[in-house]
XYZ file of C-alpha atoms in Angstrom:
675
model
C 42.094 -10.587 -40.042
C 42.591 -11.119 -36.359
C 40.652 -8.684 -34.196
C 42.789 -6.355 -32.067
C 41.273 -3.906 -29.649
C 42.861 -0.541 -30.633
C 41.196 2.856 -31.036
C 40.925 2.297 -34.806
C 40.277 -1.178 -36.176
C 40.121 -2.555 -39.668
C 37.261 -4.808 -38.553
C 35.309 -3.251 -35.663
C 33.133 -5.318 -33.376
C 30.129 -3.433 -34.741
C 30.309 -5.205 -38.126
C 30.283 -8.652 -36.513
C 26.909 -7.999 -34.821
C 25.163 -6.040 -37.582
C 26.005 -7.963 -40.756
C 22.499 -9.425 -40.992
C 20.884 -6.061 -40.335
C 23.041 -4.434 -43.036
C 22.117 -7.132 -45.547
C 18.439 -6.643 -44.788
C 18.730 -2.888 -45.242
C 20.487 -3.384 -48.578
C 17.761 -5.724 -49.776
C 15.115 -3.175 -48.823
C 16.971 -0.454 -50.731
C 17.162 -2.584 -53.903
C 13.468 -3.347 -53.642
C 12.635 0.337 -53.298
C 14.708 1.189 -56.367
C 12.895 -1.425 -58.466
C 9.581 0.094 -57.438
C 10.674 3.553 -58.545
C 11.904 2.177 -61.880
C 8.399 0.932 -62.566
C 7.005 4.409 -61.911
C 5.059 3.163 -58.902
C 4.651 5.940 -56.395
C 3.627 5.451 -52.776
C 0.317 6.852 -51.463
C 0.740 10.475 -50.363
C 1.092 10.865 -46.601
C -0.203 13.774 -44.545
C 2.641 15.649 -42.849
C 3.099 14.846 -39.162
C 5.617 15.648 -36.448
C 8.221 12.878 -36.395
C 10.333 11.874 -33.396
C 13.584 13.708 -32.933
C 15.756 10.965 -34.394
C 13.660 10.495 -37.572
C 13.257 14.114 -38.715
C 14.928 14.614 -42.099
C 17.558 17.312 -42.096
C 18.176 19.661 -44.963
C 21.358 21.007 -43.390
C 24.422 19.310 -41.862
C 24.099 17.989 -38.337
C 24.980 20.533 -35.676
C 27.083 18.257 -33.494
C 26.932 20.160 -30.177
C 23.134 20.357 -30.360
C 22.864 16.677 -31.220
C 25.143 15.689 -28.324
C 23.151 17.830 -25.915
C 19.944 16.256 -27.205
C 21.308 12.722 -26.714
C 22.391 13.471 -23.161
C 19.012 15.055 -22.396
C 17.121 12.037 -23.796
C 19.134 9.655 -21.624
C 18.584 11.820 -18.546
C 14.837 11.627 -19.242
C 14.956 7.842 -19.621
C 14.221 7.927 -23.370
C 16.934 5.422 -24.156
C 15.536 4.181 -27.458
C 15.394 7.693 -28.915
C 18.932 8.395 -27.700
C 20.321 5.344 -29.514
C 18.348 6.217 -32.632
C 19.757 9.764 -32.468
C 23.231 8.219 -32.722
C 22.329 7.348 -36.305
C 22.089 11.057 -37.057
C 25.593 11.472 -35.695
C 26.841 8.629 -37.893
C 25.081 10.058 -40.953
C 26.111 13.684 -40.423
C 29.595 13.257 -38.997
C 30.591 9.558 -39.049
C 34.258 10.124 -38.268
C 33.970 12.959 -35.753
C 34.411 11.928 -32.132
C 31.665 12.847 -29.725
C 32.391 14.226 -26.259
C 33.110 11.675 -23.521
C 29.921 12.706 -21.693
C 27.839 11.848 -24.769
C 29.459 8.431 -25.153
C 28.873 7.873 -21.440
C 25.172 8.664 -21.935
C 24.990 6.334 -24.965
C 26.544 3.508 -22.950
C 23.849 4.061 -20.306
C 21.124 3.937 -22.976
C 22.428 0.763 -24.620
C 22.804 -0.912 -21.217
C 19.229 -0.028 -20.320
C 17.926 -1.450 -23.611
C 20.100 -4.583 -23.241
C 20.446 -4.829 -27.020
C 23.611 -6.195 -28.599
C 23.160 -4.074 -31.746
C 22.904 -0.819 -29.815
C 25.925 -1.710 -27.679
C 28.061 -2.618 -30.693
C 26.984 0.577 -32.456
C 28.262 2.723 -29.604
C 31.680 1.068 -29.636
C 31.841 1.236 -33.443
C 31.379 4.993 -33.368
C 34.075 5.333 -30.720
C 36.534 3.319 -32.808
C 35.713 4.812 -36.211
C 35.895 8.384 -34.904
C 39.265 7.890 -33.272
C 37.966 8.470 -29.765
C 40.419 7.129 -27.202
C 38.556 5.847 -24.115
C 40.176 6.299 -20.750
C 40.100 3.640 -18.018
C 36.693 4.757 -16.806
C 35.146 4.563 -20.287
C 36.659 1.123 -20.997
C 35.098 -0.127 -17.761
C 31.765 1.339 -18.842
C 31.963 -0.343 -22.258
C 32.876 -3.630 -20.593
C 29.876 -3.383 -18.282
C 27.622 -2.515 -21.239
C 28.650 -5.631 -23.142
C 28.111 -7.812 -20.078
C 24.654 -6.397 -19.397
C 23.711 -7.001 -23.033
C 24.747 -10.648 -22.760
C 27.750 -10.294 -25.080
C 30.093 -12.380 -22.940
C 32.554 -13.325 -25.704
C 32.862 -9.724 -26.894
C 33.213 -8.548 -23.293
C 36.086 -10.967 -22.770
C 37.784 -9.618 -25.914
C 37.426 -6.078 -24.594
C 38.752 -7.210 -21.194
C 41.772 -8.988 -22.686
C 42.538 -6.093 -25.076
C 42.434 -3.279 -22.554
C 45.790 -1.527 -22.245
C 45.463 -1.352 -18.448
C 43.061 -2.989 -16.020
C 42.189 -1.633 -12.608
C 40.599 -3.513 -9.732
C 37.303 -2.008 -10.833
C 37.801 -3.645 -14.242
C 38.284 -7.055 -12.675
C 35.248 -6.517 -10.458
C 33.063 -5.504 -13.424
C 34.102 -8.563 -15.439
C 33.594 -10.940 -12.521
C 30.260 -9.376 -11.611
C 29.016 -9.756 -15.164
C 29.931 -13.448 -15.148
C 28.117 -13.971 -11.826
C 25.021 -12.205 -13.186
C 25.182 -14.443 -16.267
C 25.212 -17.563 -14.043
C 28.906 -18.216 -14.758
C 30.249 -18.277 -11.177
C 33.086 -20.689 -11.999
C 34.404 -18.246 -14.594
C 34.272 -15.433 -12.034
C 36.205 -17.489 -9.484
C 38.782 -18.411 -12.137
C 39.291 -14.703 -12.882
C 39.745 -14.018 -9.170
C 42.423 -16.703 -9.108
C 44.254 -14.945 -11.952
C 44.067 -11.614 -10.145
C 45.270 -13.158 -6.881
C 48.310 -14.576 -8.656
C 49.071 -11.135 -10.104
C 48.635 -8.858 -7.099
C 48.075 -11.105 -4.065
C 46.628 -9.284 -1.055
C 46.197 -6.116 -3.106
C 43.052 -7.347 -4.826
C 40.808 -4.978 -2.872
C 37.666 -5.669 -0.829
C 35.136 -4.968 -3.603
C 36.623 -7.639 -5.852
C 36.555 -10.127 -2.974
C 32.873 -9.304 -2.397
C 32.139 -10.268 -6.008
C 34.148 -13.486 -5.596
C 32.168 -14.369 -2.460
C 28.942 -13.766 -4.393
C 30.237 -16.182 -7.029
C 30.845 -18.826 -4.361
C 27.328 -18.185 -3.026
C 25.715 -18.653 -6.444
C 27.820 -21.771 -6.993
C 26.876 -23.094 -3.552
C 30.508 -23.954 -2.876
C 31.389 -23.889 0.823
C 34.971 -24.879 -0.050
C 35.459 -21.825 -2.279
C 33.729 -19.632 0.289
C 36.026 -20.772 3.084
C 39.102 -20.151 0.936
C 37.873 -16.624 0.285
C 37.253 -16.234 4.020
C 40.924 -17.105 4.571
C 41.903 -14.470 2.006
C 39.875 -11.901 3.923
C 41.635 -12.884 7.141
C 45.057 -12.523 5.487
C 44.179 -9.078 4.113
C 42.599 -7.874 7.374
C 39.478 -6.622 5.596
C 36.913 -7.280 8.322
C 36.471 -3.550 8.844
C 35.045 -3.224 5.324
C 31.309 -2.523 5.404
C 30.170 -5.058 2.811
C 32.672 -7.917 2.817
C 31.586 -9.520 6.134
C 27.960 -9.222 4.970
C 28.809 -11.152 1.811
C 30.438 -13.879 3.926
C 27.384 -14.068 6.221
C 25.109 -14.409 3.190
C 27.380 -17.069 1.667
C 27.477 -19.235 4.791
C 23.725 -18.823 5.286
C 22.802 -19.878 1.760
C 25.206 -22.803 2.007
C 23.343 -23.971 5.128
C 25.999 -23.029 7.697
C 24.031 -20.618 9.846
C 26.285 -20.990 12.908
C 29.377 -20.050 10.896
C 27.442 -17.066 9.559
C 26.822 -15.987 13.142
C 30.531 -16.329 13.950
C 31.351 -13.922 11.114
C 28.689 -11.519 12.387
C 30.035 -11.629 15.945
C 33.526 -10.864 14.627
C 32.510 -7.589 12.934
C 34.014 -4.721 14.949
C 31.479 -2.155 13.746
C 28.097 -3.399 12.570
C 26.194 -1.446 9.962
C 22.469 -1.813 9.348
C 23.401 -4.003 6.350
C 25.209 -6.446 8.638
C 22.266 -6.638 11.064
C 19.807 -7.133 8.204
C 21.913 -9.836 6.582
C 22.061 -11.847 9.807
C 18.331 -11.345 10.447
C 17.575 -12.566 6.924
C 19.802 -15.608 7.496
C 17.884 -16.624 10.626
C 14.557 -16.012 8.870
C 15.640 -18.079 5.860
C 16.395 -21.086 8.056
C 13.250 -20.790 10.188
C 15.128 -19.842 13.341
C 12.576 -17.221 14.270
C 13.313 -17.092 18.009
C 16.971 -16.309 17.361
C 15.936 -13.691 14.814
C 13.715 -12.076 17.450
C 16.550 -12.023 20.001
C 18.875 -10.488 17.422
C 16.263 -7.869 16.543
C 16.013 -6.828 20.196
C 19.815 -6.565 20.329
C 19.751 -4.437 17.198
C 17.233 -2.044 18.754
C 19.288 -1.822 21.964
C 22.465 -1.074 19.994
C 20.925 2.065 18.538
C 21.309 0.867 14.945
C 18.958 2.518 12.492
C 16.158 0.368 11.078
C 15.246 0.451 7.409
C 12.607 -1.088 5.137
C 14.548 -4.330 4.846
C 14.626 -4.693 8.634
C 10.859 -4.217 8.855
C 10.169 -6.624 5.976
C 12.313 -9.359 7.500
C 10.876 -8.984 10.988
C 7.303 -9.006 9.735
C 7.942 -12.482 8.336
C 9.449 -13.501 11.675
C 6.502 -12.102 13.648
C 4.134 -13.919 11.309
C 5.807 -17.254 12.022
C 5.848 -16.616 15.774
C 2.289 -15.292 15.818
C 3.308 -11.999 17.422
C 0.504 -9.831 16.120
C 1.056 -6.967 18.570
C 4.748 -6.771 17.667
C 3.810 -6.606 13.989
C 1.328 -3.802 14.647
C 3.961 -1.833 16.550
C 6.530 -2.187 13.798
C 3.909 -1.261 11.194
C 3.010 1.863 13.152
C 6.684 2.775 13.504
C 7.143 2.378 9.769
C 4.262 4.763 9.040
C 5.509 7.338 11.570
C 9.007 7.278 10.091
C 7.641 7.870 6.596
C 9.437 4.840 5.177
C 7.876 2.880 2.341
C 7.919 -0.895 2.623
C 8.814 -2.997 -0.397
C 6.411 -5.450 -1.956
C 7.803 -8.347 0.109
C 7.247 -6.533 3.401
C 3.747 -5.407 2.473
C 2.806 -8.925 1.406
C 4.176 -10.322 4.670
C 2.027 -7.816 6.555
C -1.082 -8.806 4.576
C -0.351 -12.469 5.299
C 0.182 -11.791 9.005
C -3.085 -9.896 9.407
C -4.895 -12.665 7.510
C -3.461 -15.371 9.745
C -4.734 -13.569 12.826
C -8.161 -12.719 11.515
C -7.527 -8.988 11.081
C -9.064 -8.966 7.607
C -9.930 -5.265 7.547
C -6.310 -4.400 8.343
C -5.110 -6.879 5.717
C -7.355 -5.339 3.066
C -6.267 -1.826 4.067
C -2.582 -2.700 3.606
C -3.330 -4.478 0.328
C -5.199 -1.514 -1.161
C -2.437 0.925 -0.152
C 0.366 -1.119 -1.725
C 2.039 0.895 -4.525
C 2.571 -2.329 -6.465
C 1.373 -5.894 -6.011
C 2.482 -9.270 -7.287
C 0.553 -12.524 -7.501
C 1.760 -13.542 -4.028
C 0.052 -10.449 -2.588
C -3.249 -11.408 -4.234
C -2.916 -15.020 -3.117
C -2.355 -14.017 0.517
C -5.539 -11.925 0.656
C -7.698 -14.452 -1.231
C -6.534 -17.314 1.003
C -7.126 -15.182 4.107
C -10.716 -14.452 3.140
C -11.236 -18.142 2.450
C -9.916 -19.429 5.769
C -12.059 -16.959 7.663
C -15.252 -18.106 5.980
C -15.564 -14.942 3.892
C -16.064 -16.797 0.637
C -17.896 -13.990 -1.166
C -15.006 -11.567 -0.658
C -12.473 -14.217 -1.736
C -14.377 -14.792 -4.985
C -14.739 -11.030 -5.449
C -10.952 -10.594 -5.222
C -10.397 -13.575 -7.534
C -12.659 -12.052 -10.180
C -10.963 -8.674 -9.749
C -7.602 -10.362 -10.287
C -8.854 -11.838 -13.566
C -10.293 -8.473 -14.624
C -6.900 -6.823 -14.133
C -5.376 -9.358 -16.504
C -3.306 -11.237 -13.931
C -2.972 -14.969 -14.584
C -3.772 -17.062 -11.486
C -1.531 -19.965 -10.506
C -2.100 -23.158 -8.522
C -1.875 -21.291 -5.211
C -4.523 -18.805 -6.328
C -6.928 -21.574 -7.287
C -6.256 -23.407 -4.031
C -7.124 -20.281 -2.061
C -10.395 -19.626 -3.877
C -11.403 -23.315 -3.809
C -10.771 -23.351 -0.069
C -13.005 -20.293 0.181
C -15.786 -22.140 -1.648
C -15.204 -25.179 0.594
C -15.379 -23.243 3.849
C -18.382 -21.187 2.732
C -20.287 -24.024 1.029
C -20.354 -22.445 -2.451
C -20.633 -25.697 -4.372
C -21.727 -24.269 -7.742
C -19.074 -21.550 -7.744
C -16.489 -24.077 -6.623
C -17.353 -26.404 -9.505
C -17.153 -23.502 -11.967
C -13.728 -22.421 -10.696
C -12.466 -26.007 -10.717
C -13.649 -26.320 -14.327
C -11.754 -23.130 -15.143
C -8.598 -24.783 -13.834
C -8.996 -27.842 -16.021
C -9.316 -25.715 -19.170
C -5.816 -24.265 -18.799
C -2.916 -26.709 -19.313
C -0.713 -24.535 -17.065
C -3.077 -24.907 -14.106
C -4.198 -28.506 -14.307
C -5.581 -29.467 -10.865
C -3.283 -31.210 -8.422
C -4.110 -33.493 -5.524
C -4.665 -30.592 -3.119
C -7.267 -29.098 -5.444
C -9.084 -32.425 -5.727
C -9.115 -32.638 -1.914
C -10.905 -29.271 -1.776
C -13.533 -30.453 -4.251
C -14.051 -33.702 -2.306
C -14.689 -31.780 0.905
C -16.885 -29.307 -0.984
C -19.149 -32.166 -2.109
C -19.019 -33.709 1.350
C -20.151 -30.488 2.965
C -23.371 -30.718 0.944
C -23.837 -34.391 1.772
C -22.965 -35.483 -1.789
C -20.806 -38.430 -0.721
C -21.256 -40.358 -3.969
C -19.919 -37.398 -5.936
C -17.077 -36.973 -3.434
C -16.030 -40.612 -3.763
C -16.382 -40.367 -7.545
C -13.810 -37.565 -7.577
C -11.257 -39.929 -6.012
C -12.082 -42.797 -8.377
C -11.958 -40.657 -11.537
C -9.083 -38.388 -10.571
C -6.132 -38.501 -13.015
C -3.744 -38.096 -10.058
C -2.930 -40.839 -7.588
C -5.107 -40.347 -4.473
C -3.122 -38.792 -1.650
C -3.573 -38.708 2.106
C -5.192 -35.270 1.793
C -7.795 -36.630 -0.613
C -8.658 -39.636 1.575
C -8.634 -37.360 4.639
C -11.168 -35.062 2.980
C -13.392 -38.054 2.258
C -13.023 -39.263 5.861
C -14.062 -35.824 7.152
C -17.073 -35.809 4.824
C -18.051 -39.303 5.950
C -17.693 -38.309 9.609
C -19.898 -35.249 9.225
C -22.543 -37.271 7.356
C -22.106 -40.356 9.612
C -21.499 -42.758 6.735
C -19.721 -45.633 8.495
C -18.933 -47.741 5.426
C -17.344 -44.932 3.427
C -15.514 -43.701 6.529
C -14.044 -47.150 7.137
C -12.882 -47.322 3.502
C -11.253 -43.885 3.702
C -9.704 -44.650 7.090
C -8.150 -47.900 5.845
C -6.500 -46.079 2.935
C -5.431 -43.210 5.137
C -3.966 -45.369 7.906
C -2.022 -47.365 5.312
C -0.406 -44.114 4.127
C 0.044 -42.490 7.553
C 0.088 -45.257 10.174
C 1.744 -43.015 12.790
C -0.671 -40.083 12.548
C -2.868 -40.210 15.652
C -5.504 -37.773 14.371
C -6.653 -40.289 11.768
C -7.453 -42.796 14.516
C -9.213 -40.107 16.550
C -11.553 -39.189 13.682
C -12.508 -42.840 13.156
C -12.856 -43.405 16.911
C -15.259 -40.490 17.326
C -17.260 -41.600 14.301
C -17.805 -44.994 15.910
C -18.684 -43.347 19.234
C -21.219 -40.992 17.633
C -22.793 -43.914 15.782
C -23.138 -46.040 18.920
C -20.610 -48.637 17.729
C -18.773 -49.080 21.013
C -17.084 -52.361 20.071
C -15.498 -50.858 16.940
C -14.424 -47.826 18.979
C -12.706 -50.088 21.517
C -10.916 -51.843 18.637
C -9.481 -48.502 17.505
C -8.367 -47.721 21.059
C -6.658 -51.132 21.295
C -4.880 -50.484 18.000
C -3.582 -47.186 19.335
C -2.261 -48.871 22.477
C -0.530 -51.680 20.561
C 1.125 -49.167 18.280
C 2.302 -47.136 21.275
C 0.576 -44.038 19.942
C -0.900 -41.317 22.097
C -1.977 -37.731 21.667
C 0.113 -35.152 23.436
C -1.789 -32.965 25.855
C -3.891 -30.444 23.991
C -3.143 -26.813 24.695
C -5.114 -23.590 24.262
C -3.761 -20.123 24.853
C -4.960 -16.543 24.862
C -2.962 -13.298 24.798
C -4.006 -10.677 27.334
C -2.017 -7.457 27.803
C 0.773 -8.742 25.531
C 1.247 -11.892 27.615
C 0.365 -15.450 26.595
C -1.667 -17.538 29.058
C -1.675 -21.286 28.332
C -4.204 -23.854 29.498
C -4.307 -27.638 29.428
C -7.068 -30.119 30.211
C -8.324 -29.756 33.795
C -5.669 -27.075 34.367
C -5.293 -25.550 37.836
C -1.902 -23.860 37.407
C -3.162 -20.381 36.541
C -3.187 -17.945 39.496
C -6.834 -17.149 38.692
C -7.926 -20.797 38.555
C -10.632 -20.416 41.206
C -12.146 -17.417 39.394
C -11.913 -19.251 36.058
C -13.827 -22.309 37.267
C -16.364 -20.158 39.100
C -17.076 -18.142 35.935
C -17.257 -21.356 33.896
C -19.775 -22.899 36.325
C -21.956 -19.791 36.090
C -21.800 -19.785 32.277
C -22.711 -23.474 32.034
C -25.792 -22.936 34.184
C -26.920 -19.989 32.040
C -26.466 -21.691 28.672
C -28.223 -24.860 29.871
C -31.304 -22.722 30.397
C -30.955 -21.583 26.751
C -31.000 -25.177 25.493
C -27.404 -26.356 25.671
C -27.027 -30.140 26.034
C -23.700 -31.886 26.639
C -22.592 -34.124 23.772
C -21.670 -37.443 25.351
C -20.343 -39.475 22.444
C -17.042 -37.888 21.527
C -13.479 -38.618 22.580
C -10.880 -36.008 21.788
C -7.227 -35.190 22.549
C -8.014 -33.469 25.848
C -9.252 -36.736 27.360
C -7.502 -39.488 25.425
C -5.822 -41.121 28.439
C -5.955 -44.550 30.018
C -9.126 -43.847 31.943
C -10.841 -42.556 28.766
C -13.354 -40.463 30.649
C -15.111 -37.530 29.098
C -14.879 -34.471 31.305
C -15.876 -31.910 28.739
C -16.349 -29.050 31.112
C -12.604 -28.858 31.700
C -11.413 -28.765 28.093
C -8.582 -26.303 27.604
C -10.479 -24.046 25.195
C -13.301 -23.533 27.730
C -10.757 -22.550 30.391
C -9.110 -20.083 27.992
C -12.473 -18.493 27.147
C -13.384 -18.138 30.832
C -10.014 -16.554 31.592
C -10.480 -14.094 28.728
C -13.921 -13.101 30.002
C -12.662 -12.254 33.493
C -9.429 -10.582 32.325
C -10.668 -8.161 29.660
C -13.210 -5.374 29.340
C -16.845 -6.453 28.765
C -16.843 -5.470 25.074
C -13.377 -6.704 24.086
C -13.247 -9.515 21.489
C -11.327 -12.668 22.409
C -8.890 -14.676 20.287
C -8.105 -18.251 21.355
C -5.401 -20.398 19.769
C -5.192 -24.141 20.195
C -3.035 -27.004 19.041
C -5.871 -29.413 18.206
C -9.200 -29.571 16.406
C -12.053 -27.856 18.202
C -14.467 -30.473 19.579
C -18.216 -30.334 18.917
C -19.134 -29.717 22.529
C -16.732 -26.793 22.938
C -17.939 -25.431 19.612
C -21.524 -25.418 20.885
C -20.557 -23.933 24.247
C -18.705 -21.024 22.639
C -21.674 -20.292 20.372
C -23.906 -20.030 23.435
C -21.307 -17.923 25.283
C -21.251 -15.322 22.490
C -25.011 -15.235 22.610
C -25.020 -14.608 26.371
C -22.062 -12.205 26.656
C -22.480 -10.429 23.292
C -18.733 -10.916 22.818
C -17.034 -11.872 19.553
C -14.730 -14.867 19.984
C -12.266 -16.134 17.380
C -10.794 -19.617 17.767
C -7.874 -20.700 15.615
C -7.704 -24.489 15.798
C -5.628 -27.045 13.905
C -7.884 -26.933 10.847
C -9.222 -23.380 10.431
C -10.517 -20.172 12.002
C -13.868 -20.086 13.786
C -15.464 -16.657 14.171
C -18.232 -16.814 16.777
C -20.762 -13.997 16.997
C -24.231 -13.900 18.590
C -24.601 -17.661 18.656
C -23.308 -18.465 15.167
C -19.965 -19.575 13.728
C -18.368 -18.697 10.397
C -17.666 -22.390 9.704
C -21.363 -23.195 9.430
C -20.807 -26.095 11.871
C -18.677 -27.946 9.307
C -14.975 -28.432 10.074
């Protein structure tokens, strides 16, 4: 018999989804009867308090009490018990309609459970009892079927509804979008447009725009944009935001901005959507400008604003801005979501504020694996290998499965801290799990870990025996190990492989050049220099900068542009005299980006990082720590100078170079002189 959606059906939808369950129940009943016929009695059970829905009743069901109980269970979030209680209603009064409020609660319970059987059971009771749903209840049933993944049944309900409002169309389209059927949602919108034209309503258009976004169809999105223009719906709060999101995710960030600029009244949702669009496409400076405009406009900021801007500040390295926004968040009493908290942990880690990072991490109401990875990697890059391993072991204890990023972070920690045995054990743990088989980046960590201990044969063996094709990172790790251990032959081998893969990367030539210089092989060093000249390669001027009183001060090699240049060089001269008395000796045999010019002269005293340190010393209080950032790898001579400076001034100095963080304190560095 053909199925027709009327209040009473000869073949309700319920039977089509529970036939197997009914057959199973029948089989169980027959089996139980055969047991009784053989006089086999079950073991006596001690009496116990059963759940509400399973208590046997000696009297007929009191329907009002049962309905009140169902509604109370749903209000308390006990959805399973509410659906089970429906069985009592079917057993006690199968053909008596329940109140609309009870059916509404049952729809909520079935939707929360996302079970097809529970959803079909609710509709079966409606139909068999003669209950006649109104428009609101039909929309609720339709949404329930969609949430439970019953798309075919939902379409039957949709097609059989006596009347359909714009809400009905929106519910059906939204369910198709959620089920990854955006084309079906757009087709439905086309049907509605043919029926009512400009009367479709803004909420339905929002769903259609979401469908175009999921589909990634700019063409469909632009057509919907034209519909919005025809209907004059730009004053709607959510529709322009949906268009901004659509254009952003389709890669048209400028068109997204045009929509934003055309909004007559911008809500916090509109500001946040545009901020997220800029952040998504890495246009952090524009996001920062927009954020300042948002603050000036008087718009209220919410958790989403803070979360987005923390990611922006992290990319721009604006630590002070991040601290201010974090403080404002605490003062306002707002709770950040897991994304914002993780971004804050990552930001503090990137700028060496590990105590702040740990404080935020421990106060997070919930954490995901990304949160753990950010903290573990932060400890590793700052040479705090013991704490990184401690967090890794705590992660395992809490039953969280690590991924490739987790293992990379903890292996980096072992590499930077020289924990060779622990690194080997963790690497072995990776190989035992098929889901976390090591990749090239993990092998590169192990190569450098061996190289740090001078085990070059083992490091080279890792490359030869690796199941993955050696990458530039792996050969680069071997080249670094060879440079630190002054193994010319192995360095030449690694450099040849590396230059074949990355012939335009100047740093590879610089490493080989300095290795030859340190080993006294001047002729080979000149050959590398000639190769650089023939290839037309050169290193851009190295830059170091320091932030003092919320202002960045940049320095280049032999820089005299700073207003305090005379004081800087005077302080530097004084420092050099003092540290020479403590045993400092200039390292002569190293060429680095600061001085890679035609004259090729080594004027180490004027390296940009030394100028930045001197400026920091004369511009801050005597006990204030300094943080220097630079675009290149810290040279050996500057590394030694800064160690002596911390010994003399009792200052803590952090240098973030192109490879890692260096934390200098009382004449020592967290890198252990290996970088």
